[in-house]
Short mmCIF file of C-alpha atoms in Angstrom, two decimals:
data_model
loop_
_atom_site.label_atom_id
_atom_site.label_comp_id
_atom_site.label_asym_id
_atom_site.label_seq_id
_atom_site.Cartn_x
_atom_site.Cartn_y
_atom_site.Cartn_z
CA MET D 1 -7.53 5.64 17.20
CA GLU D 2 -6.24 4.21 13.18
CA GLU D 3 -7.81 5.25 10.32
CA ASN D 4 -9.48 3.69 7.75
CA SER D 5 -9.70 4.36 3.60
CA ILE D 6 -12.75 6.30 3.66
CA ALA D 7 -11.66 8.38 6.72
CA ILE D 8 -8.35 8.81 5.22
CA LEU D 9 -10.23 10.46 1.18
CA ARG D 10 -12.70 12.68 4.22
CA ARG D 11 -9.38 14.17 5.97
CA THR D 12 -8.12 14.79 1.97
CA ALA D 13 -10.99 16.83 1.36
CA GLN D 14 -9.61 19.35 4.33
CA GLU D 15 -6.54 19.40 4.15
CA LYS D 16 -7.27 20.74 0.24
CA LYS D 17 -10.40 22.62 1.33
CA ALA D 18 -9.10 25.52 -1.10
CA GLU D 19 -8.64 23.56 -4.48
CA VAL D 20 -12.29 21.79 -3.01
CA VAL D 21 -13.45 25.16 -3.25
CA VAL D 22 -11.99 26.05 -6.79
CA VAL D 23 -13.15 22.87 -8.24
CA SER D 24 -16.69 23.56 -7.59
CA CYS D 25 -16.45 27.32 -9.10
CA CYS D 26 -15.37 25.16 -12.33
CA LEU D 27 -18.33 22.51 -12.43
CA ILE D 28 -20.35 25.60 -11.57
CA GLY D 29 -19.09 27.56 -14.19
CA ILE D 30 -19.17 24.23 -16.25
CA ALA D 31 -22.80 23.74 -16.04
CA ILE D 32 -23.53 26.91 -16.75
CA THR D 33 -21.97 27.17 -19.96
CA SER D 34 -24.60 24.15 -20.40
CA PHE D 35 -27.52 25.55 -19.74
CA PHE D 36 -27.55 28.51 -21.64
CA GLN D 37 -25.30 26.88 -24.88
CA PRO D 38 -28.60 25.26 -26.54
CA ASN D 39 -30.13 28.60 -25.92
CA ILE D 40 -27.92 30.47 -27.86
CA LEU D 41 -27.53 27.21 -30.32
CA LYS D 42 -31.19 28.57 -31.08
CA ARG D 43 -31.26 31.82 -31.84
CA MET D 44 -28.12 31.32 -33.90
CA THR D 45 -30.24 28.94 -36.40
CA ASP D 46 -33.63 30.77 -36.16
CA ASP D 47 -33.23 34.03 -35.41
CA GLY D 48 -29.90 34.13 -37.40
CA LEU D 49 -29.45 31.64 -40.39
CA LEU D 50 -33.12 30.85 -40.30
CA GLN D 51 -33.87 34.57 -40.72
CA LYS D 52 -30.65 35.40 -43.12
CA ASN D 53 -29.51 38.04 -40.06
CA ARG D 54 -26.30 38.51 -40.26
CA LYS D 55 -25.32 40.63 -37.06
CA VAL D 56 -27.80 38.05 -34.74
CA LEU D 57 -25.43 35.36 -36.64
CA ILE D 58 -22.19 36.18 -35.78
CA ALA D 59 -23.08 37.90 -32.17
CA PHE D 60 -24.50 34.24 -30.99
CA LEU D 61 -21.23 32.72 -32.95
CA LEU D 62 -19.33 34.42 -30.87
CA LEU D 63 -20.99 33.98 -27.71
CA PHE D 64 -20.97 30.35 -28.71
CA ILE D 65 -17.32 29.87 -29.09
CA GLY D 66 -17.20 31.90 -25.92
CA SER D 67 -19.43 29.64 -23.76
CA GLN D 68 -17.11 26.75 -24.85
CA LEU D 69 -13.67 28.73 -24.13
CA LEU D 70 -14.73 29.30 -20.92
CA ARG D 71 -16.24 25.45 -20.64
CA SER D 72 -12.12 24.59 -21.60
CA LEU D 73 -11.00 27.04 -19.16
CA CYS D 74 -12.83 25.29 -16.18
CA SER D 75 -12.58 21.98 -17.55
CA ASN D 76 -8.87 21.96 -17.13
CA ILE D 77 -8.74 24.71 -13.70
CA GLN D 78 -10.90 21.34 -12.07
CA THR D 79 -8.13 18.82 -13.84
CA LYS D 80 -5.33 20.05 -12.23
CA GLU D 81 -6.72 20.94 -8.58
CA PHE D 82 -8.27 17.40 -8.57
CA GLY D 83 -4.38 16.00 -9.78
CA ARG D 84 -3.15 17.92 -6.94
CA ILE D 85 -5.62 16.22 -3.79
CA GLN D 86 -4.48 13.04 -6.15
CA ILE D 87 -1.17 13.67 -5.43
CA HIS D 88 -2.24 14.37 -1.71
CA ALA D 89 -4.23 11.96 -0.87
CA GLU D 90 -2.26 9.41 -2.29
CA ASN D 91 0.81 11.60 0.30
CA ASN D 92 -1.07 10.54 3.25
CA PHE D 93 -2.29 6.98 2.10
CA LEU D 94 1.61 6.48 2.26
CA ASN D 95 2.33 7.79 5.32
CA ALA D 96 -0.70 5.72 6.94
CA ILE D 97 0.19 2.60 5.27
CA MET D 98 4.08 3.51 7.26
CA LYS D 99 2.89 3.97 10.43
CA LYS D 100 1.22 0.65 10.27
CA LEU D 101 3.96 -0.77 9.29
CA GLU D 102 6.03 0.30 12.28
CA CYS D 103 3.25 -0.67 14.59
CA ILE D 104 1.48 -3.65 12.97
CA GLU D 105 2.25 -6.82 15.39
CA VAL D 106 5.09 -8.84 13.59
CA LEU D 107 2.45 -12.24 12.80
CA SER D 108 -0.13 -9.83 11.15
CA TYR D 109 2.74 -8.97 9.37
CA GLU D 110 4.61 -12.08 8.40
CA LYS D 111 1.27 -13.16 6.22
CA TYR D 112 2.29 -11.32 3.82
CA SER D 113 5.56 -11.45 0.81
CA PRO D 114 6.90 -8.76 0.30
CA LEU D 115 6.51 -8.40 -3.11
CA GLU D 116 2.25 -9.17 -2.84
CA LEU D 117 2.44 -6.61 -0.32
CA LEU D 118 4.29 -3.59 -2.10
CA ASN D 119 2.48 -4.82 -5.23
CA SER D 120 -1.09 -4.22 -2.86
CA ILE D 121 0.07 -1.22 -1.96
CA LYS D 122 0.84 0.00 -4.66
CA MET D 123 -2.50 -0.79 -6.83
CA ASP D 124 -4.97 0.08 -4.78
CA ILE D 125 -3.12 3.39 -3.41
CA LYS D 126 -3.59 4.31 -7.48
CA THR D 127 -6.97 3.19 -7.65
CA ILE D 128 -8.35 4.20 -3.74
CA THR D 129 -7.13 7.64 -4.58
CA SER D 130 -8.42 7.99 -8.59
CA ILE D 131 -11.85 8.76 -6.33
CA PHE D 132 -9.84 12.82 -6.63
CA GLY D 133 -9.59 12.04 -10.18
CA GLU D 134 -10.60 12.63 -13.51
CA PHE D 135 -13.75 10.58 -13.12
CA THR D 136 -15.14 12.43 -10.23
CA SER D 137 -15.16 16.08 -11.12
CA MET D 138 -16.51 14.32 -14.10
CA VAL D 139 -19.60 12.96 -12.69
CA ILE D 140 -19.83 15.96 -10.26
CA ALA D 141 -19.89 18.35 -13.66
CA ALA D 142 -22.78 15.62 -15.35
CA LEU D 143 -25.28 15.44 -11.89
CA LEU D 144 -25.44 19.18 -12.79
CA GLN D 145 -25.38 19.34 -16.06
CA MET D 146 -28.24 16.76 -16.33
CA SER D 147 -30.49 19.39 -14.66
CA ALA D 148 -29.87 21.84 -16.27
CA GLY D 149 -30.88 20.44 -19.69
CA ILE D 150 -33.86 18.73 -17.86
CA ILE D 151 -34.90 22.46 -17.35
CA GLY D 152 -34.27 23.06 -20.49
CA VAL D 153 -35.71 20.71 -22.24
CA CYS D 154 -39.02 20.73 -20.50
CA SER D 155 -39.33 24.65 -21.53
CA MET D 156 -38.56 23.75 -25.07
CA SER D 157 -40.89 21.04 -26.10
CA TRP D 158 -42.85 18.38 -23.07
CA GLN D 159 -42.78 16.03 -25.34
CA LEU D 160 -39.74 15.63 -26.46
CA SER D 161 -38.24 15.79 -22.77
CA LEU D 162 -40.21 13.13 -21.72
CA LEU D 163 -39.46 11.06 -24.69
CA ILE D 164 -35.98 11.55 -22.94
CA ILE D 165 -36.60 10.97 -19.39
CA VAL D 166 -38.01 7.52 -20.22
CA VAL D 167 -34.32 6.45 -21.56
CA ILE D 168 -32.73 6.91 -18.33
CA PRO D 169 -34.33 4.10 -15.97
CA ILE D 170 -33.58 1.68 -18.95
CA LYS D 171 -30.03 3.10 -18.94
CA MET D 172 -29.79 2.45 -15.27
CA CYS D 173 -30.94 -1.16 -15.47
CA PHE D 174 -28.12 -2.02 -17.23
CA VAL D 175 -25.24 -0.38 -15.51
CA ARG D 176 -25.87 -1.26 -12.41
CA PHE D 177 -26.09 -5.32 -14.03
CA TYR D 178 -22.69 -5.09 -16.08
CA ALA D 179 -21.16 -3.22 -12.31
CA GLY D 180 -22.29 -5.79 -10.25
CA LYS D 181 -20.50 -8.72 -12.84
CA GLN D 182 -17.57 -6.11 -12.37
CA GLU D 183 -17.64 -6.09 -8.93
CA LYS D 184 -16.83 -9.86 -8.39
CA ILE D 185 -14.86 -9.85 -11.35
CA LEU D 186 -12.11 -7.43 -9.76
CA GLU D 187 -12.25 -9.01 -6.29
CA LYS D 188 -11.54 -12.43 -8.67
CA LEU D 189 -8.84 -10.31 -10.64
CA LEU D 190 -6.84 -8.87 -7.12
CA ALA D 191 -6.60 -12.44 -5.71
CA SER D 192 -5.34 -14.02 -9.12
CA ASP D 193 -2.54 -10.51 -8.98
CA ASN D 194 -1.67 -11.70 -5.83
CA ARG D 195 -1.16 -15.81 -6.47
CA PHE D 196 1.03 -15.12 -9.73
CA PHE D 197 3.12 -11.74 -8.44
CA VAL D 198 4.06 -13.56 -5.25
CA TRP D 199 4.90 -16.85 -7.70
CA LEU D 200 7.11 -14.75 -9.61
CA SER D 201 9.08 -13.06 -6.85
CA GLU D 202 9.80 -16.48 -5.79
CA CYS D 203 11.05 -17.51 -9.30
CA ILE D 204 13.28 -14.36 -9.67
CA GLU D 205 14.51 -15.60 -6.33
CA GLY D 206 15.48 -19.13 -7.13
CA ILE D 207 16.19 -18.77 -10.30
CA GLU D 208 20.14 -19.35 -9.76
CA ILE D 209 18.95 -22.90 -7.93
CA CYS D 210 16.31 -23.47 -10.72
CA LYS D 211 19.31 -23.56 -12.76
CA PHE D 212 21.16 -26.81 -10.90
CA TRP D 213 17.72 -28.76 -11.50
CA LYS D 214 15.93 -29.52 -14.57
CA LYS D 215 13.12 -26.96 -13.63
CA LYS D 216 12.43 -25.55 -16.80
CA LYS D 217 9.28 -27.68 -17.40
CA VAL D 218 8.33 -26.96 -14.26
CA LEU D 219 8.01 -23.78 -14.23
CA ILE D 220 6.25 -22.94 -17.82
CA HIS D 221 3.21 -25.45 -16.45
CA GLU D 222 3.13 -23.68 -13.24
CA LEU D 223 3.51 -20.40 -15.71
CA ASN D 224 0.48 -20.94 -17.47
CA TYR D 225 -1.30 -22.46 -13.50
CA TYR D 226 -0.87 -19.24 -11.77
CA SER D 227 -1.67 -16.60 -14.95
CA LYS D 228 -4.25 -18.43 -16.80
CA PRO D 229 -6.32 -16.82 -13.84
CA LEU D 230 -5.39 -13.88 -14.09
CA PHE D 231 -5.51 -13.13 -18.26
CA GLN D 232 -8.48 -14.14 -17.85
CA SER D 233 -9.66 -12.53 -14.78
CA GLU D 234 -8.33 -9.66 -17.13
CA TYR D 235 -10.20 -10.53 -20.46
CA ASN D 236 -13.85 -10.55 -18.15
CA ALA D 237 -12.51 -7.41 -16.86
CA ILE D 238 -12.11 -5.65 -20.64
CA SER D 239 -14.90 -7.42 -22.46
CA ASN D 240 -17.60 -6.38 -19.04
CA ASP D 241 -17.25 -2.56 -19.87
CA SER D 242 -16.99 -3.88 -23.28
CA ASP D 243 -20.24 -5.28 -23.01
CA ASN D 244 -21.75 -2.65 -20.46
CA THR D 245 -20.97 0.55 -23.64
CA LEU D 246 -22.06 -1.63 -26.29
CA MET D 247 -25.70 -1.83 -24.47
CA ILE D 248 -25.74 2.48 -23.69
CA GLU D 249 -24.58 2.97 -27.26
CA LEU D 250 -27.90 0.88 -28.68
CA VAL D 251 -29.92 2.31 -26.38
CA ASP D 252 -28.80 6.36 -26.93
CA ILE D 253 -29.04 5.35 -31.31
CA LEU D 254 -32.91 4.30 -29.86
CA MET D 255 -33.11 7.92 -28.37
CA TYR D 256 -32.33 9.82 -31.39
CA GLY D 257 -33.90 8.35 -34.24
CA LEU D 258 -37.35 8.63 -32.05
CA LEU D 259 -35.92 12.20 -30.69
CA TYR D 260 -34.92 13.30 -34.71
CA GLY D 261 -38.79 11.17 -36.15
CA VAL D 262 -40.37 12.78 -33.45
CA GLY D 263 -39.02 16.49 -34.02
CA GLY D 264 -39.60 16.64 -37.51
CA CYS D 265 -43.23 15.43 -37.15
CA LEU D 266 -43.65 18.75 -34.63
CA SER D 267 -41.31 20.68 -36.77
CA TYR D 268 -44.13 20.18 -39.69
CA ARG D 269 -46.97 20.44 -38.25
CA ASN D 270 -45.48 24.53 -36.52
CA GLN D 271 -45.55 23.00 -33.09
CA ILE D 272 -41.46 23.87 -33.17
CA THR D 273 -39.25 25.26 -35.48
CA VAL D 274 -35.52 24.25 -36.35
CA GLY D 275 -33.17 25.66 -34.01
CA THR D 276 -35.53 24.61 -30.80
CA LEU D 277 -35.22 20.99 -32.41
CA LEU D 278 -31.98 21.04 -32.58
CA ALA D 279 -31.54 22.42 -29.45
CA VAL D 280 -33.28 19.76 -28.03
CA VAL D 281 -30.87 17.46 -29.32
CA ALA D 282 -28.37 19.34 -27.61
CA TYR D 283 -29.80 19.16 -25.12
CA SER D 284 -30.25 15.29 -24.77
CA SER D 285 -26.95 14.94 -25.38
CA ASN D 286 -26.18 16.25 -22.73
CA ILE D 287 -28.86 14.63 -20.36
CA THR D 288 -27.59 11.45 -21.89
CA ALA D 289 -24.76 11.30 -21.57
CA SER D 290 -24.34 12.55 -18.17
CA ALA D 291 -27.27 10.51 -16.93
CA THR D 292 -24.71 7.59 -18.37
CA LEU D 293 -21.76 9.06 -16.47
CA PHE D 294 -23.20 9.68 -13.67
CA MET D 295 -25.27 6.21 -12.61
CA ASN D 296 -21.37 4.53 -14.01
CA MET D 297 -20.61 5.86 -10.39
CA LYS D 298 -21.71 2.33 -9.32
CA TYR D 299 -19.96 1.12 -12.42
CA TYR D 300 -16.33 2.52 -11.51
CA TYR D 301 -17.12 2.48 -7.89
CA ALA D 302 -17.79 -1.20 -8.17
CA LYS D 303 -13.77 -0.81 -9.48
CA ILE D 304 -12.32 0.73 -6.53
CA TYR D 305 -14.57 -1.32 -3.81
CA PRO D 306 -12.33 -4.51 -3.94
CA SER D 307 -9.11 -2.22 -3.13
CA LEU D 308 -11.23 -0.20 -1.02
CA LYS D 309 -11.66 -3.06 0.96
CA ARG D 310 -8.15 -4.77 0.51
CA MET D 311 -6.52 -1.33 2.22
CA ASP D 312 -9.09 -1.58 5.30
CA GLU D 313 -8.01 -5.20 5.65
CA PHE D 314 -4.44 -4.58 6.04
CA LEU D 315 -4.69 -1.28 8.19
CA ASP D 316 -6.94 -3.00 10.58
CA GLU D 317 -4.39 -5.78 11.37
CA ASP D 318 -3.82 -6.09 14.87
CA GLY D 319 -0.91 -3.65 16.09
CA GLU D 320 1.48 -4.62 18.70
CA VAL D 321 0.02 -5.35 22.10
CA ASN D 322 1.06 -1.92 24.55
CA GLY D 323 0.44 -0.11 27.31
CA GLU D 324 1.44 2.82 28.02
CA ASP D 325 3.30 5.12 26.34
CA THR D 326 6.01 5.56 29.43
CA GLU D 327 10.07 5.55 29.17
CA MET D 328 12.05 2.64 30.44
CA GLU D 329 13.82 4.41 33.67
CA ASP D 330 16.50 3.41 35.76
CA THR D 331 17.35 0.24 34.05
CA HIS D 332 20.70 0.48 35.26
CA GLN D 333 20.03 -0.33 39.04
CA SER D 334 17.75 -3.73 38.03
CA GLU D 335 20.20 -6.81 38.47
CA ILE D 336 18.17 -9.57 36.66
CA VAL D 337 17.69 -7.83 33.23
CA VAL D 338 15.56 -10.41 31.32
CA THR D 339 12.96 -12.79 33.28
CA CYS D 340 10.47 -15.50 31.73
CA GLN D 341 8.47 -17.61 33.90
CA ASP D 342 6.15 -19.87 32.26
CA VAL D 343 6.20 -18.95 28.89
CA SER D 344 4.55 -20.84 26.22
CA PHE D 345 4.32 -19.91 22.81
CA GLN D 346 1.87 -21.03 19.70
CA TYR D 347 1.84 -20.19 16.11
CA PRO D 348 -2.12 -19.59 14.71
CA SER D 349 -1.45 -22.07 11.81
CA SER D 350 -0.03 -24.37 13.51
CA LYS D 351 -1.04 -27.40 16.42
CA ARG D 352 1.88 -27.43 18.41
CA MET D 353 3.24 -26.11 20.97
CA LEU D 354 6.49 -24.63 20.69
CA LEU D 355 7.47 -23.82 23.93
CA SER D 356 6.20 -25.17 26.92
CA ASN D 357 7.05 -23.73 30.18
CA VAL D 358 9.74 -22.27 29.61
CA SER D 359 11.45 -20.16 32.71
CA PHE D 360 15.36 -18.84 33.60
CA GLN D 361 17.16 -15.74 34.56
CA ILE D 362 19.29 -13.61 32.63
CA ARG D 363 22.34 -11.31 34.97
CA ARG D 364 23.82 -8.17 33.81
CA GLY D 365 26.65 -8.58 32.17
CA GLU D 366 26.38 -12.67 31.09
CA LYS D 367 27.00 -14.27 28.54
CA VAL D 368 23.84 -17.04 27.31
CA ALA D 369 23.88 -19.32 24.16
CA LEU D 370 20.52 -20.51 23.94
CA ILE D 371 21.15 -24.31 21.57
CA GLY D 372 18.80 -26.03 20.05
CA ASN D 373 17.52 -28.57 17.06
CA ASN D 374 16.42 -26.56 13.88
CA GLY D 375 13.04 -25.59 14.12
CA ALA D 376 13.53 -26.00 17.82
CA GLY D 377 11.80 -22.25 18.69
CA LYS D 378 15.38 -20.58 18.95
CA SER D 379 14.42 -17.74 17.15
CA THR D 380 10.89 -17.31 18.46
CA LEU D 381 12.18 -16.84 22.26
CA LEU D 382 14.90 -14.49 20.72
CA LYS D 383 11.44 -12.48 19.52
CA LEU D 384 8.98 -12.80 22.29
CA ILE D 385 11.99 -11.20 24.29
CA CYS D 386 12.43 -8.48 21.65
CA GLY D 387 8.94 -7.73 22.60
CA LEU D 388 7.86 -8.98 18.65
CA TYR D 389 6.32 -11.72 19.53
CA HIS D 390 3.74 -12.07 23.06
CA PRO D 391 3.50 -15.51 24.49
CA LYS D 392 0.50 -17.19 24.79
CA GLU D 393 0.97 -17.86 28.37
CA GLY D 394 3.51 -16.55 31.04
CA ILE D 395 4.89 -13.46 30.77
CA ILE D 396 7.63 -12.11 29.78
CA SER D 397 10.10 -8.73 32.02
CA ILE D 398 12.70 -6.64 30.35
CA PHE D 399 14.61 -5.00 33.24
CA GLY D 400 11.36 -6.05 35.85
CA LYS D 401 9.10 -4.81 33.46
CA ASN D 402 6.77 -7.56 31.81
CA THR D 403 6.94 -6.49 27.65
CA CYS D 404 3.34 -7.12 27.74
CA GLU D 405 2.57 -3.32 29.40
CA ILE D 406 5.41 -1.42 27.70
CA PRO D 407 5.69 -0.02 24.42
CA GLY D 408 7.34 -2.35 21.49
CA LYS D 409 9.86 1.33 20.35
CA ASN D 410 10.42 1.83 24.21
CA LEU D 411 11.60 -1.82 25.16
CA ARG D 412 13.29 -1.64 21.88
CA GLU D 413 16.01 0.34 22.85
CA HIS D 414 17.75 -1.10 25.18
CA ILE D 415 18.21 -4.26 22.96
CA SER D 416 20.40 -4.11 19.36
CA VAL D 417 19.30 -7.05 17.75
CA VAL D 418 21.72 -8.60 14.53
CA THR D 419 20.07 -11.86 12.80
CA GLN D 420 20.53 -14.79 11.35
CA ASN D 421 20.08 -12.81 7.84
CA PRO D 422 20.98 -9.59 8.41
CA PHE D 423 18.77 -6.85 6.42
CA ILE D 424 21.89 -4.32 4.59
CA TRP D 425 20.52 -0.87 3.34
CA LYS D 426 21.92 0.37 -0.57
CA GLY D 427 24.12 3.22 1.21
CA THR D 428 27.28 3.99 2.01
CA ILE D 429 28.86 2.01 5.15
CA GLN D 430 28.24 4.88 7.30
CA ASP D 431 24.63 5.02 7.01
CA ASN D 432 24.61 1.56 7.76
CA ILE D 433 26.27 1.34 10.67
CA ASP D 434 25.74 4.94 11.73
CA TRP D 435 22.42 5.75 11.06
CA SER D 436 21.62 8.69 13.17
CA ARG D 437 25.03 10.47 12.40
CA SER D 438 25.85 10.49 16.69
CA HIS D 439 29.19 9.44 16.49
CA PHE D 440 32.41 10.81 15.04
CA ASP D 441 33.87 9.40 12.03
CA ASP D 442 36.96 7.94 13.86
CA TYR D 443 34.64 6.15 16.50
CA ILE D 444 33.12 4.15 13.10
CA LEU D 445 36.49 3.30 11.64
CA GLU D 446 38.09 2.12 14.70
CA LEU D 447 34.73 0.27 14.47
CA CYS D 448 35.46 -1.04 11.16
CA ARG D 449 38.94 -2.19 12.30
CA LYS D 450 38.17 -4.34 15.35
CA LEU D 451 35.17 -6.10 13.36
CA GLU D 452 37.17 -6.79 10.27
CA ILE D 453 34.82 -4.88 7.99
CA LEU D 454 36.09 -4.38 4.60
CA THR D 455 40.38 -4.60 5.17
CA GLY D 456 41.58 -4.47 1.56
CA ILE D 457 40.08 -0.73 1.51
CA SER D 458 41.81 1.98 2.77
CA ASP D 459 39.83 3.92 5.98
CA LYS D 460 39.90 6.64 3.56
CA ASP D 461 36.95 5.34 1.17
CA LYS D 462 35.93 2.63 4.41
CA LEU D 463 32.68 5.24 5.38
CA SER D 464 32.01 6.72 2.06
CA TYR D 465 31.94 2.71 0.42
CA GLU D 466 29.03 2.01 -0.97
CA ILE D 467 26.45 -0.78 -0.64
CA LYS D 468 23.78 -2.25 -2.78
CA SER D 469 21.03 -3.14 -2.59
CA LYS D 470 20.34 -5.53 0.65
CA GLY D 471 24.27 -5.74 0.37
CA GLU D 472 24.61 -7.11 -2.87
CA ASN D 473 28.61 -6.60 -3.31
CA LEU D 474 29.62 -8.17 0.52
CA SER D 475 30.04 -11.20 1.51
CA VAL D 476 27.42 -13.07 4.15
CA GLY D 477 30.43 -13.19 6.21
CA GLU D 478 30.71 -9.15 5.57
CA ARG D 479 26.67 -8.54 6.93
CA LYS D 480 26.98 -9.86 9.48
CA LYS D 481 29.96 -7.72 10.43
CA VAL D 482 28.10 -4.46 9.37
CA ALA D 483 25.14 -5.23 11.48
CA LEU D 484 27.54 -5.86 14.54
CA ALA D 485 28.29 -2.95 14.12
CA ARG D 486 24.99 -1.46 13.75
CA ALA D 487 24.43 -3.46 16.73
CA PHE D 488 28.03 -1.82 18.62
CA ALA D 489 27.23 1.75 17.60
CA LYS D 490 23.44 2.11 19.33
CA ASP D 491 24.92 1.40 22.88
CA ALA D 492 21.53 -0.69 24.03
CA GLU D 493 22.14 -2.86 27.42
CA ILE D 494 21.12 -6.28 25.98
CA VAL D 495 22.95 -7.47 22.92
CA ILE D 496 21.18 -10.63 20.59
CA LEU D 497 23.06 -12.42 18.42
CA ASP D 498 21.08 -15.22 16.38
CA GLU D 499 23.48 -17.46 14.60
CA VAL D 500 25.45 -14.40 13.56
CA THR D 501 28.75 -16.59 13.71
CA ALA D 502 28.06 -18.98 11.83
CA GLY D 503 30.76 -19.41 9.13
CA MET D 504 32.70 -16.43 10.82
CA ASP D 505 36.42 -17.63 11.96
CA SER D 506 36.47 -18.48 15.27
CA LYS D 507 39.01 -15.50 16.93
CA ILE D 508 35.94 -13.57 15.41
CA SER D 509 33.44 -15.01 17.56
CA GLN D 510 35.84 -14.90 20.79
CA LYS D 511 36.11 -11.33 20.14
CA ILE D 512 32.72 -10.17 19.59
CA VAL D 513 32.08 -11.87 22.82
CA ASN D 514 34.49 -11.35 25.13
CA GLU D 515 35.75 -7.91 23.67
CA ILE D 516 33.16 -5.60 20.92
CA PHE D 517 30.28 -6.86 23.87
CA ASP D 518 32.35 -8.01 26.42
CA GLU D 519 30.62 -5.41 29.25
CA LYS D 520 27.07 -6.16 27.46
CA THR D 521 24.28 -9.02 28.58
CA ILE D 522 23.98 -10.89 25.72
CA ILE D 523 22.30 -13.17 24.54
CA PHE D 524 23.80 -15.91 21.47
CA THR D 525 22.05 -18.57 19.73
CA SER D 526 24.88 -20.70 17.61
CA HIS D 527 25.56 -24.36 16.18
CA VAL D 528 28.81 -23.95 16.90
CA ASP D 529 30.23 -25.93 19.77
CA SER D 530 33.22 -23.84 19.60
CA ASP D 531 31.80 -20.70 20.56
CA ILE D 532 29.58 -22.29 23.87
CA GLN D 533 32.80 -22.29 25.76
CA TYR D 534 32.32 -17.63 25.88
CA ALA D 535 29.06 -18.38 27.39
CA ASP D 536 28.40 -17.91 30.81
CA ARG D 537 25.55 -19.73 30.80
CA VAL D 538 24.13 -21.95 28.43
CA PHE D 539 20.31 -22.87 28.28
CA ALA D 540 19.29 -25.82 25.73
CA LEU D 541 15.90 -25.76 24.14
CA GLN D 542 13.81 -29.33 24.22
CA GLY D 543 11.84 -31.18 21.52
CA ASP D 544 9.03 -30.91 23.27
CA GLY D 545 9.03 -26.93 23.71
CA THR D 546 10.79 -27.25 27.16
CA LEU D 547 14.20 -25.21 28.58
CA ILE D 548 16.83 -26.86 30.67
CA GLU D 549 19.58 -25.42 31.75
CA LEU D 550 23.36 -27.41 30.82
#
């Protein structure tokens, strides 16, 4: 069963029990020092300063300094331990996201743009895991300090303690009001942030094309359109923070004024000492500051909630529809490799049935061409065969087994795919062809020679040739050849080629189908008429979603 955000946070705390214990001890140490410091201050004032007793003054001064040092040390240790827990939480979230990406249904994943997903993940992980940051430790410490402070004040002056306690619910009203506003503001901020960065990503990717058209004014207009809501939301969040802080400070100013006024009157009447008044003021700062911090927990977590909600929505996306985790055994005994029986498919966002009652069989070793106009559904049908999509109606079987009943990872062990725009990783040629290093170097070099990969580079340097991110330093044809070599090195029974031969020399196309993958079952799409001659059978997708064999 997949974890949600709360479950991941809970697991992190369980895995870091030792750090949690250390933090707890530090928090208790801070609370104890907070309780005794005002009493130390009282004794230092009444018995030391006012009585002019140097020994008592020095003794309590050293005690006060020692308690402050202990408090600082505990605070330092707890911050470091919380940092370890937070980093571990970030790692747990990243692992959960990678597992989700591995099993997420492709239709669910395709809703996100890569930059939108990257931006969301980065922002949400940092925001959510900050729950293990300094603020949480401060909130817990504040709760302990507030309790200790109330006990300390009540033991000295019930009149002044009553004054302090009345202030707390007033502060709470302001915090609740501004926390509600902040939650709504941040939801708008996250939405505006996503829209802006999706637009910015498209601008960056299409900047080369923009140079050929007068789109400067359009881009500036779009920049203002997408950035204005983002900046307005950011300003609203800052403004709301500032208003919240101002109202709390005004309440504190009023409280301190009343404390000194009422406390002074009580001191004149000899009902309390000057030391008691100073101790109460010190206690009050602990109580009110701690109460404010504790109440601000709602305000703080109002900032976390939108990220928590968005993260859970992603982690809750539909996974691939799979049956029991069983291996596909004895595939070499099946003569029929692929079967489509009355398959229909429709994208969730479309009213059109893209594929309608498609039926065919492909035998072992056949070379099958799939043709049709752009948008006819060729690539979609290939994804259905790979188990990346599942049919709305009908059954697709690979080696006699329903793709909806086979775990995707097991199904795709028997399929190699080369897409129209193959993805190339940053790394060497060898990294991209043989990820697992399961082949000898000579085997990979021979494969490069067959496919004429980087013919201008010597065999000595070819495998270590560095490819930039997304294969930017390779031509489109070279990227396809590297992907073809990768597909061959996998040695899967079924090879799917989606518009791979476009832009390639006809001799290379013939070599791919009839020489390199000659013993494999091949399903390929192509708009090049000469490629069809290499096929044993040709299927054509019609405009109404049906399929015929030519």
